[in-house]
Short mmCIF file of C-alpha atoms in Angstrom, two decimals:
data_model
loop_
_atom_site.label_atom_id
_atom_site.label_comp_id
_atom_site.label_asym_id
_atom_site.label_seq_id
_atom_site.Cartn_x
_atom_site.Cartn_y
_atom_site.Cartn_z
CA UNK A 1 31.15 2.22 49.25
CA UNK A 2 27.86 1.77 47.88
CA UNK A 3 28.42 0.87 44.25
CA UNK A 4 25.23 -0.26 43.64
CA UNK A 5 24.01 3.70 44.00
CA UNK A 6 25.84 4.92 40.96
CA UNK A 7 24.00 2.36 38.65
CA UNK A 8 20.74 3.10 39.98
CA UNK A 9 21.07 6.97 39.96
CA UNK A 10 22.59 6.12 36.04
CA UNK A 11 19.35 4.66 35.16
CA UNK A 12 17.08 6.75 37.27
CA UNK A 13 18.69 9.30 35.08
CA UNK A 14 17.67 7.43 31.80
CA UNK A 15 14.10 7.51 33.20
CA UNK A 16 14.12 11.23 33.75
CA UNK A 17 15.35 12.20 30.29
CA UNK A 18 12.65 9.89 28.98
CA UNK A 19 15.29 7.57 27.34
CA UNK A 20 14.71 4.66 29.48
CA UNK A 21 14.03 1.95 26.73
CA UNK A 22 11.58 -0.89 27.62
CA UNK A 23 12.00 -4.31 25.56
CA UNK A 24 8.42 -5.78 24.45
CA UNK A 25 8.67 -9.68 24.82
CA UNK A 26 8.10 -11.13 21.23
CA UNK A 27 7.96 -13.63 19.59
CA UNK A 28 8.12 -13.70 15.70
CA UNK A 29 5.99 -15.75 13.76
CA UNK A 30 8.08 -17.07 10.82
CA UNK A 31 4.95 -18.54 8.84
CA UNK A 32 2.78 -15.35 9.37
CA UNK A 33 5.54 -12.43 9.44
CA UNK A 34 4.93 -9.43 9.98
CA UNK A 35 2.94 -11.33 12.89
CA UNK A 36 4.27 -11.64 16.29
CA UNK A 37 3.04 -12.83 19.64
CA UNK A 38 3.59 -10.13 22.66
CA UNK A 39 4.41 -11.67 25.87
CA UNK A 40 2.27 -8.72 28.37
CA UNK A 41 4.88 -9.30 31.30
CA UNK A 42 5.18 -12.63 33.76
CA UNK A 43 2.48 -14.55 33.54
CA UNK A 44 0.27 -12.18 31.28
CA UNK A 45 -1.78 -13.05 28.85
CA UNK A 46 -0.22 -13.33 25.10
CA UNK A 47 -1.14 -11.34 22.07
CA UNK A 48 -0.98 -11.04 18.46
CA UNK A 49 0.21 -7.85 17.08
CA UNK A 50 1.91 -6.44 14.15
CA UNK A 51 5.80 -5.79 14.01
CA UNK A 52 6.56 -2.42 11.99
CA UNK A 53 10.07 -1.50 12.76
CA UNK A 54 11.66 -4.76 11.77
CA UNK A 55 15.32 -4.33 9.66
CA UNK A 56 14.50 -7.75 8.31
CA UNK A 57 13.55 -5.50 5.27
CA UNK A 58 12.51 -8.26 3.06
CA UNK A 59 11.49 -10.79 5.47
CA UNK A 60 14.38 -13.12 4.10
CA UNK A 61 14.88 -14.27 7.68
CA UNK A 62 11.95 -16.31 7.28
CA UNK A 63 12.41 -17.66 3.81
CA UNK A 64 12.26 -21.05 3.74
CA UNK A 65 15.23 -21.74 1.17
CA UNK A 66 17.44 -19.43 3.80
CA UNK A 67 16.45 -21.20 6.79
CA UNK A 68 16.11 -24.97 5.11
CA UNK A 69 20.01 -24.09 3.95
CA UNK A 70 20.73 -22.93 8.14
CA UNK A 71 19.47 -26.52 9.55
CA UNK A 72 21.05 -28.86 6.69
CA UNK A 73 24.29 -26.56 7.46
CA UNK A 74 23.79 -27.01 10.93
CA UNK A 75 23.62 -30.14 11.12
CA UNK A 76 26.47 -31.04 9.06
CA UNK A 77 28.92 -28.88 10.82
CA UNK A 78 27.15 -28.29 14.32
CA UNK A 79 26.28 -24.69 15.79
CA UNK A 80 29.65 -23.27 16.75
CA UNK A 81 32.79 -22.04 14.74
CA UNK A 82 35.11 -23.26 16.81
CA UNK A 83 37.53 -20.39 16.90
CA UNK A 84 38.49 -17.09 15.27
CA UNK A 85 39.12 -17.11 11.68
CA UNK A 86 43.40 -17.44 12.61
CA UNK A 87 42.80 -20.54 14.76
CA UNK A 88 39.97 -23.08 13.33
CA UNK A 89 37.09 -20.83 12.83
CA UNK A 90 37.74 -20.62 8.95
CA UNK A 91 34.90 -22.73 7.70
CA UNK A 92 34.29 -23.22 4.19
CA UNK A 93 30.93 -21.86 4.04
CA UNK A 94 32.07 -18.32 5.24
CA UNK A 95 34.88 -18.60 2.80
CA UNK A 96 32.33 -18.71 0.24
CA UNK A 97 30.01 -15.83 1.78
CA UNK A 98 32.76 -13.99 1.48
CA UNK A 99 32.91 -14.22 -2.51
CA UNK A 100 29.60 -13.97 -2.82
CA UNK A 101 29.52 -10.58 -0.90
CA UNK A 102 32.76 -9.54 -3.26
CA UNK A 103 30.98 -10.38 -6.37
CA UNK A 104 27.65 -8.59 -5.51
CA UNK A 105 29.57 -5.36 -4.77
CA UNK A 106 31.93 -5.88 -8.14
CA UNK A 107 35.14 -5.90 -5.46
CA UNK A 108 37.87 -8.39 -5.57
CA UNK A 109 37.52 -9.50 -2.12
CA UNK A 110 35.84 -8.95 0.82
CA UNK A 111 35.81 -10.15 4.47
CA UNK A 112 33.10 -11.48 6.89
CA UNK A 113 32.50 -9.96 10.84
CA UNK A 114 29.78 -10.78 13.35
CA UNK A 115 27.81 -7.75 13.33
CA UNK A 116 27.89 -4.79 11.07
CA UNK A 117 28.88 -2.17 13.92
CA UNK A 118 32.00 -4.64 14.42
CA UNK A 119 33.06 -3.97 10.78
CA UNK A 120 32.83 -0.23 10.82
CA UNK A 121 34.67 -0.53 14.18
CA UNK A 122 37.71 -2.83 13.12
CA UNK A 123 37.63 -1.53 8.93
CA UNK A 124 37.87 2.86 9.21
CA UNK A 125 39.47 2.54 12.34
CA UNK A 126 42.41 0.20 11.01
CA UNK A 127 42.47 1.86 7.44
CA UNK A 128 43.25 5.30 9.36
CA UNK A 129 45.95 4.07 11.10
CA UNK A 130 47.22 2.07 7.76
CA UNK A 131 47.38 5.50 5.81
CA UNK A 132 50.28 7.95 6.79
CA UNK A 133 49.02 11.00 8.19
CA UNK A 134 45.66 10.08 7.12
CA UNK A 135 42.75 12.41 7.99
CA UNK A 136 39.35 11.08 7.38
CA UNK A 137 36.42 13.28 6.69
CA UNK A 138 33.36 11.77 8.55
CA UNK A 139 29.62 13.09 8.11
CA UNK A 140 27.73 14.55 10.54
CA UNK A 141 25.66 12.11 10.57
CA UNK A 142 27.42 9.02 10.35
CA UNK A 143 26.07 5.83 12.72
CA UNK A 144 27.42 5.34 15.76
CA UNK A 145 29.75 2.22 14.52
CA UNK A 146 31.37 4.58 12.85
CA UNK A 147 32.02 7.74 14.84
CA UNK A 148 33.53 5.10 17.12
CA UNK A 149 35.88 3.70 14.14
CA UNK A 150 36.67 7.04 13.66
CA UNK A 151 37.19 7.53 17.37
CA UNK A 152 39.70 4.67 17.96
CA UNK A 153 41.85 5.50 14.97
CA UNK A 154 44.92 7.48 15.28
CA UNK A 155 44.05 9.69 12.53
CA UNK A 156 43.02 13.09 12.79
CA UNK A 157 39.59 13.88 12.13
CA UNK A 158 37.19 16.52 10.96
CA UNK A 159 33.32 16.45 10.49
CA UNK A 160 31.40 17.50 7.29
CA UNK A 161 27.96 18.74 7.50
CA UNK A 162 25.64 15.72 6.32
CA UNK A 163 25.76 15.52 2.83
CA UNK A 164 26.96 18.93 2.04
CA UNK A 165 29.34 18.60 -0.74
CA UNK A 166 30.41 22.25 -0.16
CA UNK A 167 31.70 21.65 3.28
CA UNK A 168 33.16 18.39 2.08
CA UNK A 169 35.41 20.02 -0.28
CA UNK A 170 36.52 22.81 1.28
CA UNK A 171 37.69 20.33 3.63
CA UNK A 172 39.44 17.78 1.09
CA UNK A 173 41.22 21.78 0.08
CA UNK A 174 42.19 22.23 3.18
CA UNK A 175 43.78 18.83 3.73
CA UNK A 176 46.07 19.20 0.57
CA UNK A 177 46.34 16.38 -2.33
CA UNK A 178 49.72 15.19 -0.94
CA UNK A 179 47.69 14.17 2.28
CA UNK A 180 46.22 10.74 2.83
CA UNK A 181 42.53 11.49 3.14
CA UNK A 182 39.44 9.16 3.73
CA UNK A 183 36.03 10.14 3.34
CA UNK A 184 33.35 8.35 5.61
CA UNK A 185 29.73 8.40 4.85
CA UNK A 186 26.91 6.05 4.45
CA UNK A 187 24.76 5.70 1.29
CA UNK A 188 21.10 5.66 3.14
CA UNK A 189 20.72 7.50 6.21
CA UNK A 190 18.02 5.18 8.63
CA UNK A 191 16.60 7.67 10.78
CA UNK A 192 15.92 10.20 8.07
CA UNK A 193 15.57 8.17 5.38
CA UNK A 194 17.77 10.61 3.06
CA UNK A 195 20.51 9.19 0.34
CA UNK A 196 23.72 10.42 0.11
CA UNK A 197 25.27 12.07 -3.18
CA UNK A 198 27.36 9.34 -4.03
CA UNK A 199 28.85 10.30 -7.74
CA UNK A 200 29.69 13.88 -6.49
CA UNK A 201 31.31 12.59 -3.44
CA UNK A 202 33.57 10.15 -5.79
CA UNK A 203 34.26 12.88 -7.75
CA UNK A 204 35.69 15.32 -5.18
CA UNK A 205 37.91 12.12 -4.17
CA UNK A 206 39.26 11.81 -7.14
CA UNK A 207 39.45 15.63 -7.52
CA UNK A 208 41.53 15.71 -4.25
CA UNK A 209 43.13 12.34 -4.67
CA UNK A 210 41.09 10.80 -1.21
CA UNK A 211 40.26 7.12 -0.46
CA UNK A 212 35.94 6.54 0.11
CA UNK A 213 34.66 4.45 2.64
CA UNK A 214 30.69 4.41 2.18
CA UNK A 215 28.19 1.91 4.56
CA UNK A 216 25.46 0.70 2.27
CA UNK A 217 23.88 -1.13 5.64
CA UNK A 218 20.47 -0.18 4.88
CA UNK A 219 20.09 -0.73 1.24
CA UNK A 220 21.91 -3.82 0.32
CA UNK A 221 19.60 -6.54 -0.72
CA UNK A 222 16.94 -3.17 -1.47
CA UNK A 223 18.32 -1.55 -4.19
CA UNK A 224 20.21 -2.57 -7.41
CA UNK A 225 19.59 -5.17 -10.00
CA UNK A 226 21.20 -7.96 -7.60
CA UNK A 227 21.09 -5.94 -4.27
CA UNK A 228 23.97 -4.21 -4.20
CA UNK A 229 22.33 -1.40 -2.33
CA UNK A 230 22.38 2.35 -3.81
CA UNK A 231 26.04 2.46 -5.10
CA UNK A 232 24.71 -0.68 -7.80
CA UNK A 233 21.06 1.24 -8.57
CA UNK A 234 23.30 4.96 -9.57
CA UNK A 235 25.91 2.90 -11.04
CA UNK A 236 28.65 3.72 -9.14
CA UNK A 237 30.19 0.90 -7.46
CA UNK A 238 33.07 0.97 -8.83
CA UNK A 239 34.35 4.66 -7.69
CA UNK A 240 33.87 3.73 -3.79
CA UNK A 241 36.98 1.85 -2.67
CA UNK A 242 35.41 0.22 0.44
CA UNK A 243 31.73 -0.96 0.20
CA UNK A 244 30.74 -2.26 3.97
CA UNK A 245 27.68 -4.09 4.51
CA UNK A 246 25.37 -6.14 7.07
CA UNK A 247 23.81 -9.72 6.64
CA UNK A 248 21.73 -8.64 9.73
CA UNK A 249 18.69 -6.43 7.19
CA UNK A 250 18.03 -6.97 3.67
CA UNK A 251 19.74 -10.20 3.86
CA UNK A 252 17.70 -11.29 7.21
CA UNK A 253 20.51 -13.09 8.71
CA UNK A 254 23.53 -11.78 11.46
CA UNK A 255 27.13 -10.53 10.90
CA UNK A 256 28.27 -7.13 8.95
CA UNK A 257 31.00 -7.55 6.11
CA UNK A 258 33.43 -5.23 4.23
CA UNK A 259 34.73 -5.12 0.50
CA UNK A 260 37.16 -3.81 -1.89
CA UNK A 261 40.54 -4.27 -3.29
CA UNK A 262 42.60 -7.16 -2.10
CA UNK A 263 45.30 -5.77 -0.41
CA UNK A 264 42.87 -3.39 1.41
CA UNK A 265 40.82 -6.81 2.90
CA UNK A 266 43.87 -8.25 3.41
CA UNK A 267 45.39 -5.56 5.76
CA UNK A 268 42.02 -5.26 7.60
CA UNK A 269 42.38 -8.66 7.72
CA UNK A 270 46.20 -9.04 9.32
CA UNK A 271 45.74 -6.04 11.08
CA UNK A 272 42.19 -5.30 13.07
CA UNK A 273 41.86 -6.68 16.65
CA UNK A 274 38.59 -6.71 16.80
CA UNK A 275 38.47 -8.98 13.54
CA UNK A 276 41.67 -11.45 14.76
CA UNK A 277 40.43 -11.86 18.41
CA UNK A 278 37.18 -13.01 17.99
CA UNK A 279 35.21 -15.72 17.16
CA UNK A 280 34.10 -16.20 13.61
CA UNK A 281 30.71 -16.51 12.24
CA UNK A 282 29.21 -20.10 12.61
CA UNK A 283 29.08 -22.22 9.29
CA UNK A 284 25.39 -22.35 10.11
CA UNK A 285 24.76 -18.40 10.15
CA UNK A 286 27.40 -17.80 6.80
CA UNK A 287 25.12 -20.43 5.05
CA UNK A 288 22.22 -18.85 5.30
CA UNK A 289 23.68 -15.57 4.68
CA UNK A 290 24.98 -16.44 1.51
CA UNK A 291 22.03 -18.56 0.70
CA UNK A 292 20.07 -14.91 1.27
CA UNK A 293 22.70 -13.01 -0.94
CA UNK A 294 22.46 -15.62 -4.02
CA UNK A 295 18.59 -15.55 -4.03
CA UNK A 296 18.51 -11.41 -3.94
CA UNK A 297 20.57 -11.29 -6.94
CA UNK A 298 17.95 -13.27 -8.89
CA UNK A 299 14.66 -13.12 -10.13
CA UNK A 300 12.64 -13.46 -6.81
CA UNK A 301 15.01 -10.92 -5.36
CA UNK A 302 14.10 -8.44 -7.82
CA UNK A 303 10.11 -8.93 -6.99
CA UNK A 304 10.83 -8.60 -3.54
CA UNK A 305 12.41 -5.50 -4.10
CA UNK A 306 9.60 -3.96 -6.21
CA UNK A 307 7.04 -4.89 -3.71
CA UNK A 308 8.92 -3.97 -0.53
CA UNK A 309 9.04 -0.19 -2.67
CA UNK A 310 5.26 -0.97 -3.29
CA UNK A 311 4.34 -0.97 -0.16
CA UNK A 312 6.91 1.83 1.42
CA UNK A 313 5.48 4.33 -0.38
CA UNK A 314 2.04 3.17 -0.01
CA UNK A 315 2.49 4.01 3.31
CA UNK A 316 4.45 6.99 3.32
CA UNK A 317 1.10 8.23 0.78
CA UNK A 318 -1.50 6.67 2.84
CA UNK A 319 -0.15 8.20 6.41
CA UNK A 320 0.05 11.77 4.37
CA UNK A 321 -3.22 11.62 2.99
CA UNK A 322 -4.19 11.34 6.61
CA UNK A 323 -2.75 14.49 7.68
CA UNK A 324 0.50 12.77 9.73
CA UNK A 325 3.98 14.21 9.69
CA UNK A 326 5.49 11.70 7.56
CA UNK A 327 9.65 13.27 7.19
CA UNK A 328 10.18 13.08 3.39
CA UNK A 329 12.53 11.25 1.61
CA UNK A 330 13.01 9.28 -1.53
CA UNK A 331 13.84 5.59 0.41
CA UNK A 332 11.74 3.11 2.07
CA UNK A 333 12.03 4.91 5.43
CA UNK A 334 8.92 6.09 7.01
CA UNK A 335 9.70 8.54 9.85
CA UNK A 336 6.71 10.06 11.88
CA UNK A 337 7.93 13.36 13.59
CA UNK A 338 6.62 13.74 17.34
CA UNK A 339 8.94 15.97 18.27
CA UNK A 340 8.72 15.26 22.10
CA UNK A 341 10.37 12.18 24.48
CA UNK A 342 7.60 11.67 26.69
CA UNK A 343 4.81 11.64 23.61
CA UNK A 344 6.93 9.31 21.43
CA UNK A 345 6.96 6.66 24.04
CA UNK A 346 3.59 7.51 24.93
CA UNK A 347 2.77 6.82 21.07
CA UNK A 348 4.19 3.66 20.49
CA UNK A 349 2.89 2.02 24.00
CA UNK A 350 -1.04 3.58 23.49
CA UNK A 351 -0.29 1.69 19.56
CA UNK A 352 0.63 -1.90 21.32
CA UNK A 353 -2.10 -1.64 24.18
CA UNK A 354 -4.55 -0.22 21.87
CA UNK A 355 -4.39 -1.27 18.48
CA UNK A 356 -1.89 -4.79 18.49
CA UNK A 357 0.85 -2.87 16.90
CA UNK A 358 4.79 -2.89 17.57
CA UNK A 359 6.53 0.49 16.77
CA UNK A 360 9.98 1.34 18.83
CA UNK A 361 10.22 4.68 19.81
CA UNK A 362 13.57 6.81 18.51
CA UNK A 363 14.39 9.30 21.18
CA UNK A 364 18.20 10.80 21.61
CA UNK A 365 20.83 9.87 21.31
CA UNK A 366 19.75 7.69 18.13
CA UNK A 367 18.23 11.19 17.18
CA UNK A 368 18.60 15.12 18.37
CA UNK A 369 15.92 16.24 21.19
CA UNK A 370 13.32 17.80 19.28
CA UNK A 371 13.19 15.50 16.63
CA UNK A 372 11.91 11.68 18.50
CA UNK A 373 9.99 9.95 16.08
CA UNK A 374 8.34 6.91 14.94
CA UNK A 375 10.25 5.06 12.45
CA UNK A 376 8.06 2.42 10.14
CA UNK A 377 9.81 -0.09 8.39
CA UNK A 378 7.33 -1.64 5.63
CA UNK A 379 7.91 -4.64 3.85
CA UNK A 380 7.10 -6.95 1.21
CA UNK A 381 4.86 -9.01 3.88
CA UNK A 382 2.46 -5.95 5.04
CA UNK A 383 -0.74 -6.14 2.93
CA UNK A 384 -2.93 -3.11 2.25
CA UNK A 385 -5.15 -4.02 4.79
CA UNK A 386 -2.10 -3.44 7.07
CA UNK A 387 -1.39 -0.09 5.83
CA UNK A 388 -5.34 0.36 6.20
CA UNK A 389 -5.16 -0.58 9.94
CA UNK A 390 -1.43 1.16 10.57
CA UNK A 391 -2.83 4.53 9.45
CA UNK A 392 -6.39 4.27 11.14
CA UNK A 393 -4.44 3.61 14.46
CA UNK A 394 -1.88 6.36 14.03
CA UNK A 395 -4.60 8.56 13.66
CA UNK A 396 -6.30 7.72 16.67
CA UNK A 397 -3.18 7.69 18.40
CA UNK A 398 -2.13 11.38 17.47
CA UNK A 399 -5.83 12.55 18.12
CA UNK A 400 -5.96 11.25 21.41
CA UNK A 401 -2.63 12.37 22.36
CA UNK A 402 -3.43 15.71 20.68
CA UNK A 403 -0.13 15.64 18.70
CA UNK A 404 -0.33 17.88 15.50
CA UNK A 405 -1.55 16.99 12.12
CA UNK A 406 -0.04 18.50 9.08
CA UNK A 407 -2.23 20.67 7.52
CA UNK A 408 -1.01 20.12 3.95
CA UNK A 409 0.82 17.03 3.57
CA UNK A 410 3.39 17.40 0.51
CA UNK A 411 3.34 14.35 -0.87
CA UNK A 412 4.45 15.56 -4.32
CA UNK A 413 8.31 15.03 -2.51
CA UNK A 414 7.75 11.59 -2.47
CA UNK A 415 7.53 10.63 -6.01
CA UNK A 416 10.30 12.96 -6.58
CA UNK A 417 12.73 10.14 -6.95
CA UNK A 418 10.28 7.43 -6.24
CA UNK A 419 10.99 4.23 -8.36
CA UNK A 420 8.41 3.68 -11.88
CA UNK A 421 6.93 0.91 -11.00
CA UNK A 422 6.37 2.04 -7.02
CA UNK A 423 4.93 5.04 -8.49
CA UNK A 424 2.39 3.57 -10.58
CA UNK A 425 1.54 1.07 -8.33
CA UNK A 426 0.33 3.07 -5.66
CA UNK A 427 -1.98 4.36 -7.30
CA UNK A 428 -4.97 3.69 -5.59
CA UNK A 429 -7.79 4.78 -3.50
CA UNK A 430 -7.99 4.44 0.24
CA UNK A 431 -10.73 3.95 3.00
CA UNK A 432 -12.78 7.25 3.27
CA UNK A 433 -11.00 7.18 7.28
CA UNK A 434 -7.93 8.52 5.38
CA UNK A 435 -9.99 11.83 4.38
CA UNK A 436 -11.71 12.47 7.34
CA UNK A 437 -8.32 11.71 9.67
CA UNK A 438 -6.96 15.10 8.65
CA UNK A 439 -10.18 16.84 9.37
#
């Protein structure tokens, strides 16, 4: 038998759907982030462009406290952990990430994995099978490390319509108060940019006596006085019963984390496989992490915050001016609707041959068909002469292409919810390019 075939016709498959993905060669330039030197295949010749889909939101994995505290860890306890956390992979420096993470989310403990997609995994899908009977109430559009948590549970499942509190509770009805119940949902959605209602979803758990599970992924180290993501900013931390997290974005560094009441941690702990059996973090990697996480809850974290919302909605008001189809949203998401496979790719390659600058496209499954995109990530390090040279590109980019402007931009929805300062801020005036784009 030719096995060989089936992997080839997979991919060729990939290709014809348009969601073959290509990896650019880069290389990131820690002193001149957002900066990155393209590698143009074997042998080609190398180039500088500029990286705008990074989830190093706030550029802390180039901060040279986090990485000074990496190296002197490094090199006192070498590269490796050793082991999972049950053999000899407990170090002492991820034993203090671990409080640090609990304290910044106002939980009493909370528990360290190597990537954030491993701790949705191992946490819903070993809380489920915990809770007698348990049905968990997932949203529609949950990520991916979730649906599959909610996949490998035992528990029965059902699917609310994203954030449609209606749907939600005639669910949680449905289900009965007597019945365990666990509602899964994230607090900032990434490829839409939306925020989730996260008071009235605490108060239809308590209503119908059901357990919350949110993912604050994208927004810890963004949002709240110390960076405890959304839940901190609307005060309402302490009505979710499991906060989960990654050190991979705002904090800049790698591994995803859970946290909540003890004896929750403790039976994810004792009782996930996917937590027991593998390898724990290095000592290296958990002190920069919590090196990242100490700095966001102080001063210079709060700076960072109101210039990475600075420059967000800079953008999202300098690529409306122009006339582009900016998806709105109150966060500091910037998705372009192309609508189209073939164009989106076609996009973001004519923006990295033509203009130096490093946007991956989002084609299904990460989103529907009919709804590929471009999804810019600003951050603190993008300067308005960035912005200037991002918008002036996407402009010749959709022109060329002959993808659709909007006619009338609505950018009154983005200061709907936008933060004060943000809002005065960007306040400014732009190149007279922005005008004539949407002409």
């Amino acid at each position: 038998m030719d096995y060989r075939r089936f992997f080839d016709d997979a991919i060729s498959k990939l290709k014809g759907e348009q969601r073959y993905r290509v990896f650019a060669d880069l290389a990131r330039d820690a002193e001149a982030f957002p900066r990155a030197v393209w590698r143009r295949g074997e042998g080609g010749p190398e180039v500088d462009v500029t990286v705008w889909c990074s989830n190093d939101y706030l550029c802390m994995g180039r901060h040279p406290k986090v990485i000074a505290a990496m190296q002197e860890a490094a090199q006192a306890h070498g590269v490796g952990a050793g082991g999972t956390r049950n053999i000899s992979g407990n170090n002492h420096p991820i034993v203090e990430l671990e409080a640090e993470l609990a304290d910044l989310h106002g939980k009493e403990a909370g528990l360290v994995f190597t990537s954030g997609w491993i701790s949705n995994l191992a946490a819903i899908s070993t809380i489920g099978d915990i809770l007698p009977d348990c049905l968990i109430l997932s949203d529609q559009l949950n990520h991916n490390s979730m649906i599959e948590g909610v996949r490998r549970s035992k528990a029965e499942r059902r699917i609310f319509r994203h954030n449609d509190l209606a749907h939600l509770e005639q669910l949680l009805a449905e289900a009965g108060e007597r019945r365990a119940k666990l509602i899964v949902f994230e607090s900032l959605y990434s490829m839409n940019g939306d925020i989730a209602p996260i008071n009235a979803i605490a108060d239809l758990a308590q209503r119908y006596n059901a357990m919350t599970y949110m993912d604050e992924v994208h927004a810890v180290g963004l949002y709240g006085a110390r960076g405890g993501g959304i839940a901190e900013r609307d005060g309402v931390m302490a009505r979710i019963d499991v906060i989960e997290g990654t050190l991979a974005k705002g904090f800049g560094t790698l591994g995803g984390y859970i946290t909540g009441g003890a004896s929750i941690i403790d039976a994810v702990r004792s009782y996930a496989p996917s937590f027991i059996f593998t390898t724990s973090l290095p000592p290296a990697i958990a002190t920069a992490a919590k090196t990242a996480v100490s700095l966001l809850k102080q001063g210079e974290g709060a700076e960072l915050r109101a210039r990475h919302q600075r420059q967000s909605m800079l953008t999202k008001h300098a690529l409306s001016a122009a006339g582009l189809p900016v998806m709105p949203n109150s966060s500091h998401i910037v998705p372009v609707l192309v609508g189209d496979a073939e164009l989106c790719k076609a996009a973001t390659d004519m923006l990295l041959d033509r203009h130096a600058i490093y946007i991956q496209p989002i084609n299904y499954p990460t989103v529907a068909k009919g709804t590929e995109r471009l999804r810019i990530t600003p951050s603190p390090l993008h300067s308005d002469a960035h912005i200037a040279h991002l918008v002036e590109s996407l402009v010749d980019v959709w022109a060329s292409l002959k993808l659709p402007f909007v006619e009338q931009p609505n950018i009154v929805e983005f200061r709907r919810e936008m933060p004060a300062h943000a809002a005065a801020e960007a306040q400014c005036t732009f190149p007279e390019f922005f005008k004539k784009a949407a002409e």
